Amino acid sequence: MATDYATLKKGGFMRQKQKNNFSLRLRVVGGQMTAKQLAKVAEVADQFGHGYVHFTSRQGVEIPFIKLDDIDAVKAALAEGEVQPGVCGPRVRTITACQGAETCPNGCIDTENLAVELDQRYFGRDLPHKFKFGITGCQNNCLKAEENDVGIKGGVQVQWQSEKCIQCGVCVKACRSGAITLENGKIEIDRSKCNYCGRCAFGCPTDAYETTPGYIVSFGGLFGNRISKGEPIIPFIEDHDKLLKVCDAAIQWFDDNANPSERFKFTIERVGEDKFNKAILDAYEA
């Protein structure tokens, strides 16, 4: 019986140069694995591979040199440690994320739980080509959100509260965009310069800024044979449900309009940015 390589690839088993050897990509959500999972991965790599793993550029974990005859045994062993194979090919890939507000002082959003939510919502969905999400918690952009088909960057909308302000000027110095000025005891924020980084609020010693977390979403990023920076359509999305609506709209638009083996960016270019932008704005305003 012929080996069904397409099905194996869909299940995370990628053919190697060495005949009947596969590199198994594992399902990792937001760059997080438990100690129990890591122990099982190490055990499987020792027993069935060459005793090492490869960490990919997108927070993936791969076990090389899995033999064709061992594939079922490998999947069973991994399941004992609550480890699942990942996916390859034309479908939604691993959701990547930085640590976000849970542990990072600069984090504006809970990237870890958002990654889990998007993984449960989209992971493995078949599409005309691969589709990548990347989530970064702030303007430091550790995950390089704009390189992804859909990139999500955390931010905060700030509102100055005069009654709490002591005019120390810390926020003015903290703002890297030059959006904040202090004159005659009053703070002014130039909204056209603000990039929602939240440094003013995080640095304020008297909590004189009210903050509203939200998301800056970019579309159509690429980092491969052609490099293209994803661009936002809506400057700042405060509502979590609206974030999910625009993500749903982006994936569905790609599914409806893309040619086979055509990346999201190229579909947008071919069909028209105006038509794609309208679909996103319609979803946001619904």
Coordinates of N, CA and C in Angstrom, one line a residue, residues 91-272:
R91 N -3.3 25.3 5.7 CA -4.3 25.4 6.8 C -3.7 26.4 7.9
V92 N -4.6 26.7 8.9 CA -4.1 27.6 9.9 C -3.1 26.9 10.8
R93 N -1.9 27.6 10.9 CA -0.8 27.0 11.6 C -0.8 27.4 13.1
T94 N 0.3 27.1 13.7 CA 0.5 27.4 15.1 C 0.3 28.9 15.4
I95 N -0.5 29.1 16.5 CA -0.7 30.5 17.0 C 0.5 30.9 17.8
T96 N 1.3 31.9 17.4 CA 2.4 32.3 18.2 C 2.1 33.5 19.1
A97 N 2.8 33.6 20.2 CA 2.5 34.7 21.1 C 3.7 34.9 22.1
C98 N 3.9 36.2 22.5 CA 4.9 36.5 23.5 C 4.2 36.2 24.9
Q99 N 4.8 36.5 26.0 CA 4.3 36.2 27.3 C 3.2 37.2 27.7
G100 N 3.2 38.4 27.2 CA 2.2 39.4 27.4 C 2.1 39.9 28.8
A101 N 0.9 40.4 29.1 CA 0.6 41.1 30.4 C 0.7 40.2 31.6
E102 N 0.7 38.9 31.4 CA 0.7 38.0 32.6 C 2.1 38.1 33.3
T103 N 3.2 38.3 32.6 CA 4.5 38.4 33.2 C 5.3 39.5 32.8
C104 N 5.1 40.1 31.6 CA 5.9 41.2 31.1 C 5.5 42.6 31.6
P105 N 6.3 43.4 32.1 CA 6.0 44.7 32.6 C 5.4 45.6 31.5
N106 N 5.8 45.3 30.2 CA 5.3 46.2 29.1 C 4.1 45.6 28.5
G107 N 3.6 44.5 28.9 CA 2.5 43.8 28.2 C 1.2 44.6 28.4
C108 N 0.5 44.8 27.4 CA -0.8 45.5 27.4 C -2.0 44.6 27.4
I109 N -1.9 43.3 26.9 CA -3.0 42.4 26.7 C -2.5 41.0 27.2
D110 N -3.5 40.2 27.5 CA -3.3 38.8 27.9 C -3.1 38.0 26.6
T111 N -1.8 37.9 26.2 CA -1.5 37.2 24.9 C -1.7 35.7 25.0
E112 N -1.4 35.1 26.2 CA -1.5 33.7 26.4 C -2.9 33.1 26.2
N113 N -3.8 33.7 26.9 CA -5.2 33.3 26.8 C -5.8 33.6 25.4
L114 N -5.4 34.7 24.8 CA -5.9 35.0 23.4 C -5.3 34.0 22.5
A115 N -4.1 33.5 22.6 CA -3.5 32.5 21.7 C -4.3 31.2 21.9
V116 N -4.7 30.8 23.1 CA -5.5 29.6 23.3 C -6.8 29.8 22.6
E117 N -7.4 30.9 22.8 CA -8.7 31.1 22.2 C -8.7 31.1 20.7
L118 N -7.7 31.7 20.1 CA -7.6 31.6 18.6 C -7.2 30.2 18.1
D119 N -6.4 29.5 18.9 CA -6.1 28.2 18.5 C -7.3 27.3 18.5
Q120 N -8.2 27.4 19.5 CA -9.4 26.6 19.6 C -10.3 27.0 18.5
R121 N -10.3 28.2 18.1 CA -11.2 28.8 17.1 C -10.8 28.4 15.6
Y122 N -9.5 28.4 15.4 CA -9.0 28.3 14.0 C -8.0 27.2 13.7
F123 N -7.3 26.7 14.7 CA -6.2 25.8 14.4 C -6.5 24.6 13.5
G124 N -5.7 24.4 12.5 CA -5.9 23.3 11.6 C -7.0 23.5 10.5
R125 N -7.7 24.6 10.5 CA -8.7 24.8 9.5 C -8.1 24.8 8.1
D126 N -8.6 24.0 7.2 CA -8.1 23.9 5.8 C -8.5 25.2 5.0
L127 N -7.4 25.7 4.3 CA -7.5 26.9 3.5 C -6.8 26.7 2.2
P128 N -6.9 27.7 1.3 CA -6.2 27.6 0.0 C -4.6 27.6 0.2
H129 N -4.1 28.2 1.3 CA -2.7 28.2 1.6 C -2.5 28.3 3.1
K130 N -1.3 28.2 3.5 CA -1.0 28.3 5.0 C -1.4 29.7 5.5
F131 N -1.8 29.8 6.7 CA -2.3 31.0 7.3 C -1.8 31.1 8.7
K132 N -1.1 32.3 9.0 CA -0.4 32.4 10.3 C -0.9 33.6 11.1
F133 N -1.1 33.3 12.4 CA -1.5 34.4 13.4 C -0.2 34.6 14.3
G134 N 0.0 35.8 14.6 CA 1.1 36.2 15.6 C 0.5 37.2 16.5
I135 N 0.7 37.0 17.8 CA 0.2 37.9 18.9 C 1.4 38.5 19.7
T136 N 1.5 39.8 19.7 CA 2.5 40.4 20.6 C 1.9 41.4 21.5
G137 N 2.4 41.5 22.7 CA 1.8 42.2 23.8 C 1.9 43.7 23.8
C138 N 2.8 44.2 23.1 CA 3.0 45.7 23.2 C 3.8 46.2 21.9
Q139 N 4.1 47.4 21.9 CA 4.9 48.0 20.8 C 6.3 47.6 20.7
N140 N 6.8 46.9 21.7 CA 8.2 46.3 21.6 C 8.2 45.2 20.5
N141 N 7.0 44.6 20.3 CA 6.8 43.8 19.1 C 7.7 42.6 19.0
C142 N 7.9 41.9 20.1 CA 8.8 40.8 20.2 C 8.4 39.7 19.2
L143 N 7.1 39.5 18.9 CA 6.7 38.5 18.0 C 6.6 39.0 16.5
K144 N 7.0 40.2 16.3 CA 7.0 40.8 14.9 C 5.6 40.5 14.3
A145 N 4.6 41.1 14.8 CA 3.2 40.8 14.4 C 3.0 41.0 13.0
E146 N 3.6 42.1 12.4 CA 3.3 42.4 11.0 C 3.9 41.4 10.0
E147 N 4.6 40.4 10.4 CA 5.1 39.4 9.5 C 4.1 38.3 9.3
N148 N 3.0 38.3 10.0 CA 2.0 37.3 9.9 C 0.8 37.7 9.0
D149 N 0.1 36.7 8.6 CA -1.1 37.0 7.8 C -2.1 37.8 8.6
V150 N -2.3 37.5 9.8 CA -3.0 38.4 10.7 C -2.1 38.5 12.0
G151 N -1.7 39.8 12.2 CA -0.9 40.1 13.4 C -1.7 40.9 14.4
I152 N -1.6 40.5 15.6 CA -2.3 41.2 16.7 C -1.3 41.8 17.7
K153 N -1.4 43.1 17.9 CA -0.5 43.8 18.8 C -1.3 44.5 19.9
G154 N -0.8 44.2 21.1 CA -1.5 44.8 22.3 C -1.2 46.3 22.4
G155 N -2.2 47.0 22.9 CA -2.0 48.5 23.2 C -2.9 48.9 24.3
V156 N -2.8 50.2 24.7 CA -3.7 50.7 25.6 C -4.1 52.2 25.2
Q157 N -5.3 52.5 25.3 CA -5.8 53.8 25.1 C -5.7 54.5 26.4
V158 N -5.2 55.7 26.5 CA -5.0 56.4 27.8 C -5.8 57.7 27.9
Q159 N -6.2 58.0 29.1 CA -6.9 59.2 29.4 C -6.4 59.8 30.6
W160 N -5.9 61.1 30.5 CA -5.3 61.7 31.6 C -6.3 62.2 32.6
Q161 N -6.0 62.0 33.9 CA -6.9 62.3 35.0 C -6.2 63.4 35.8
S162 N -6.6 64.6 35.6 CA -5.9 65.8 36.2 C -5.9 65.8 37.7
E163 N -6.9 65.3 38.3 CA -7.0 65.3 39.8 C -5.9 64.4 40.5
K164 N -5.3 63.5 39.7 CA -4.3 62.6 40.3 C -2.9 63.0 39.9
C165 N -2.8 64.0 39.0 CA -1.5 64.3 38.4 C -0.7 65.3 39.3
I166 N 0.6 65.0 39.5 CA 1.4 65.9 40.3 C 2.4 66.7 39.4
Q167 N 2.2 66.7 38.1 CA 3.0 67.4 37.1 C 4.5 67.1 37.2
C168 N 4.8 65.8 37.4 CA 6.2 65.4 37.6 C 7.0 65.3 36.3
G169 N 6.2 65.1 35.2 CA 6.8 65.0 33.9 C 7.3 63.7 33.5
V170 N 7.1 62.7 34.3 CA 7.6 61.3 34.0 C 7.0 60.8 32.7
C171 N 5.7 61.1 32.5 CA 5.1 60.6 31.3 C 5.6 61.2 30.0
V172 N 6.0 62.5 30.1 CA 6.5 63.2 29.0 C 7.8 62.6 28.6
K173 N 8.7 62.2 29.5 CA 10.0 61.6 29.3 C 9.8 60.2 28.8
A174 N 8.7 59.5 29.3 CA 8.5 58.1 28.9 C 8.0 57.9 27.5
C175 N 7.3 58.9 27.0 CA 6.7 58.8 25.6 C 7.7 58.9 24.5
R176 N 7.9 57.9 23.8 CA 8.9 57.9 22.7 C 8.4 58.5 21.4
S177 N 7.1 58.7 21.4 CA 6.5 59.3 20.2 C 6.3 60.8 20.2
G178 N 6.7 61.4 21.3 CA 6.5 62.8 21.5 C 5.1 63.2 21.5
A179 N 4.2 62.4 21.9 CA 2.8 62.6 21.9 C 2.3 63.4 23.1
I180 N 3.1 63.5 24.2 CA 2.6 64.1 25.4 C 3.4 65.4 25.7
T181 N 2.7 66.4 26.1 CA 3.4 67.7 26.5 C 2.7 68.1 27.8
L182 N 3.5 68.8 28.6 CA 3.1 69.4 29.9 C 3.3 70.9 29.9
E183 N 2.3 71.6 29.9 CA 2.4 73.1 29.9 C 1.4 73.7 30.9
N184 N 1.8 74.6 31.7 CA 1.0 75.2 32.7 C 0.2 74.3 33.5
G185 N 0.8 73.2 33.9 CA 0.2 72.2 34.8 C -0.8 71.3 34.2
K186 N -0.9 71.3 32.8 CA -1.9 70.5 32.1 C -1.2 69.6 31.1
I187 N -1.6 68.4 31.1 CA -1.1 67.4 30.1 C -2.0 67.5 28.8
E188 N -1.3 67.5 27.7 CA -1.9 67.4 26.4 C -1.4 66.2 25.7
I189 N -2.3 65.4 25.0 CA -2.0 64.2 24.3 C -2.3 64.4 22.8
D190 N -1.3 64.3 22.0 CA -1.5 64.4 20.5 C -1.9 63.0 20.0
R191 N -3.2 62.8 19.8 CA -3.6 61.4 19.4 C -3.1 61.0 18.1
S192 N -2.7 61.9 17.3 CA -2.2 61.5 16.0 C -0.8 60.9 16.1
K193 N -0.1 61.2 17.2 CA 1.3 60.7 17.5 C 1.2 59.4 18.4
C194 N 0.2 59.3 19.2 CA 0.1 58.2 20.2 C 0.1 56.9 19.4
N195 N 1.0 55.9 19.9 CA 1.0 54.6 19.3 C 0.4 53.5 20.2
Y196 N -0.2 54.0 21.3 CA -0.9 53.1 22.3 C 0.1 52.2 23.0
C197 N 1.3 52.6 23.2 CA 2.3 51.8 23.9 C 2.0 51.7 25.4
G198 N 1.4 52.7 26.0 CA 1.1 52.7 27.4 C 2.2 53.1 28.3
R199 N 3.4 53.5 27.8 CA 4.5 53.8 28.6 C 4.2 55.0 29.6
C200 N 3.4 55.9 29.2 CA 3.0 57.0 30.0 C 2.3 56.5 31.3
A201 N 1.4 55.6 31.1 CA 0.6 55.1 32.2 C 1.4 54.2 33.1
F202 N 2.2 53.3 32.5 CA 3.0 52.4 33.2 C 4.0 53.1 34.1
G203 N 4.5 54.2 33.6 CA 5.6 55.0 34.4 C 5.0 56.0 35.4
C204 N 3.8 56.3 35.3 CA 3.2 57.3 36.2 C 3.2 56.9 37.6
P205 N 3.8 57.7 38.5 CA 3.8 57.3 39.9 C 2.5 57.5 40.7
T206 N 1.6 58.1 40.1 CA 0.3 58.4 40.8 C -0.9 57.8 40.1
D207 N -0.7 57.0 39.1 CA -1.8 56.4 38.4 C -2.7 57.5 37.8
A208 N -2.2 58.5 37.2 CA -2.9 59.6 36.7 C -3.5 59.3 35.3
Y209 N -3.3 58.1 34.8 CA -3.8 57.8 33.5 C -4.8 56.6 33.6
E210 N -6.0 56.8 33.1 CA -6.9 55.7 33.0 C -6.6 54.9 31.7
T211 N -6.6 53.6 31.7 CA -6.2 52.9 30.6 C -7.3 51.9 30.1
T212 N -7.4 51.8 28.8 CA -8.3 50.8 28.2 C -7.5 49.9 27.2
P213 N -7.3 48.6 27.6 CA -6.5 47.8 26.7 C -7.3 47.5 25.4
G214 N -6.5 47.2 24.3 CA -7.1 46.9 23.0 C -6.1 46.3 22.1
Y215 N -6.4 46.3 20.8 CA -5.7 45.5 19.8 C -5.5 46.3 18.6
I216 N -4.2 46.2 18.0 CA -3.9 46.8 16.7 C -3.7 45.6 15.8
V217 N -4.5 45.5 14.8 CA -4.5 44.3 14.0 C -4.0 44.6 12.6
S218 N -3.0 43.8 12.1 CA -2.5 44.0 10.8 C -2.8 42.8 9.9
F219 N -2.9 43.1 8.6 CA -3.3 42.0 7.7 C -2.3 41.9 6.5
G220 N -2.0 40.7 6.1 CA -1.3 40.5 4.9 C 0.2 40.5 5.0
G221 N 0.7 40.2 6.2 CA 2.2 40.1 6.3 C 2.8 38.9 5.7
L222 N 4.0 39.0 5.2 CA 4.8 37.9 4.6 C 6.2 38.0 5.0
F223 N 6.9 36.9 5.3 CA 8.3 36.9 5.5 C 8.9 35.6 4.9
G224 N 9.2 35.7 3.6 CA 9.7 34.5 3.0 C 10.4 34.9 1.7
N225 N 10.0 34.2 0.6 CA 10.5 34.6 -0.7 C 10.2 36.1 -1.1
R226 N 9.1 36.5 -0.6 CA 8.8 38.0 -0.7 C 8.5 38.5 0.7
I227 N 9.0 39.6 1.0 CA 8.7 40.2 2.3 C 7.8 41.4 2.2
S228 N 6.7 41.4 3.1 CA 5.7 42.4 3.0 C 5.2 42.6 4.5
K229 N 5.1 43.9 4.8 CA 4.7 44.2 6.2 C 3.1 44.3 6.2
G230 N 2.5 43.6 7.1 CA 1.1 43.7 7.2 C 0.7 45.1 7.7
E231 N -0.5 45.5 7.3 CA -1.0 46.9 7.6 C -2.3 46.8 8.3
P232 N -2.5 47.7 9.3 CA -3.8 47.8 10.0 C -4.8 48.5 9.1
I233 N -6.1 48.2 9.3 CA -7.2 48.9 8.7 C -7.9 49.7 9.7
I234 N -8.1 49.2 10.9 CA -8.7 49.9 12.0 C -7.6 50.2 13.0
P235 N -7.4 51.5 13.4 CA -6.2 51.8 14.2 C -6.2 51.1 15.5
F236 N -7.3 51.0 16.2 CA -7.3 50.4 17.6 C -8.7 49.8 17.8
I237 N -8.7 48.5 18.2 CA -9.9 47.8 18.5 C -10.0 47.6 20.0
E238 N -11.0 48.2 20.7 CA -11.1 48.0 22.1 C -11.9 46.7 22.5
D239 N -12.9 46.4 21.7 CA -13.8 45.4 22.0 C -13.3 44.0 21.6
H240 N -13.2 43.0 22.5 CA -12.7 41.7 22.2 C -13.6 41.0 21.2
D241 N -14.9 41.1 21.3 CA -15.8 40.5 20.3 C -15.5 41.0 18.9
K242 N -15.3 42.3 18.8 CA -15.0 42.9 17.5 C -13.7 42.4 16.9
L243 N -12.7 42.1 17.8 CA -11.5 41.5 17.4 C -11.7 40.2 16.7
L244 N -12.5 39.4 17.4 CA -12.8 38.0 16.8 C -13.6 38.2 15.5
K245 N -14.5 39.2 15.4 CA -15.3 39.4 14.2 C -14.3 39.7 13.0
V246 N -13.3 40.6 13.2 CA -12.5 40.9 12.1 C -11.6 39.8 11.7
C247 N -11.2 39.0 12.7 CA -10.3 37.8 12.4 C -11.2 36.8 11.6
D248 N -12.4 36.6 12.0 CA -13.3 35.7 11.3 C -13.5 36.1 9.9
A249 N -13.7 37.4 9.7 CA -13.9 38.0 8.4 C -12.7 37.9 7.5
A250 N -11.5 38.0 8.1 CA -10.2 37.9 7.3 C -10.1 36.5 6.8
I251 N -10.2 35.5 7.6 CA -10.1 34.1 7.2 C -11.1 33.7 6.2
Q252 N -12.4 34.1 6.4 CA -13.4 33.8 5.5 C -13.2 34.4 4.1
W253 N -12.8 35.7 4.2 CA -12.5 36.3 2.9 C -11.4 35.6 2.1
F254 N -10.4 35.2 2.8 CA -9.3 34.5 2.2 C -9.8 33.2 1.6
D255 N -10.6 32.5 2.4 CA -11.2 31.2 1.9 C -12.1 31.3 0.7
D256 N -12.8 32.4 0.7 CA -13.8 32.7 -0.4 C -13.1 33.2 -1.7
N257 N -12.0 33.8 -1.6 CA -11.4 34.6 -2.7 C -10.0 34.0 -3.2
A258 N -9.3 33.3 -2.4 CA -8.0 32.9 -2.8 C -8.0 31.7 -3.8
N259 N -7.0 31.8 -4.7 CA -6.7 30.7 -5.6 C -5.9 29.6 -4.8
P260 N -5.9 28.4 -5.2 CA -5.1 27.4 -4.6 C -3.6 27.8 -4.6
S261 N -3.0 27.6 -3.4 CA -1.6 27.9 -3.2 C -1.2 29.4 -3.4
E262 N -2.2 30.2 -3.0 CA -2.0 31.7 -3.1 C -2.0 32.2 -1.7
R263 N -1.0 32.9 -1.3 CA -0.9 33.5 0.1 C -1.9 34.7 0.2
F264 N -2.3 34.9 1.4 CA -3.3 35.9 1.8 C -2.9 37.3 1.1
K265 N -1.7 37.7 1.3 CA -1.2 39.0 0.7 C -1.5 39.1 -0.8
F266 N -1.2 38.0 -1.5 CA -1.4 38.0 -2.9 C -2.8 38.0 -3.3
T267 N -3.7 37.4 -2.5 CA -5.1 37.4 -2.8 C -5.6 38.8 -2.6
I268 N -5.2 39.5 -1.6 CA -5.6 40.9 -1.4 C -5.2 41.8 -2.5
E269 N -4.0 41.6 -3.0 CA -3.5 42.4 -4.2 C -4.3 42.1 -5.4
R270 N -4.6 40.8 -5.6 CA -5.2 40.4 -6.9 C -6.7 40.9 -6.9
V271 N -7.4 40.6 -5.8 CA -8.8 40.9 -5.7 C -9.0 42.4 -5.5
G272 N -8.2 43.0 -4.7 CA -8.3 44.5 -4.5 C -8.3 44.8 -3.0

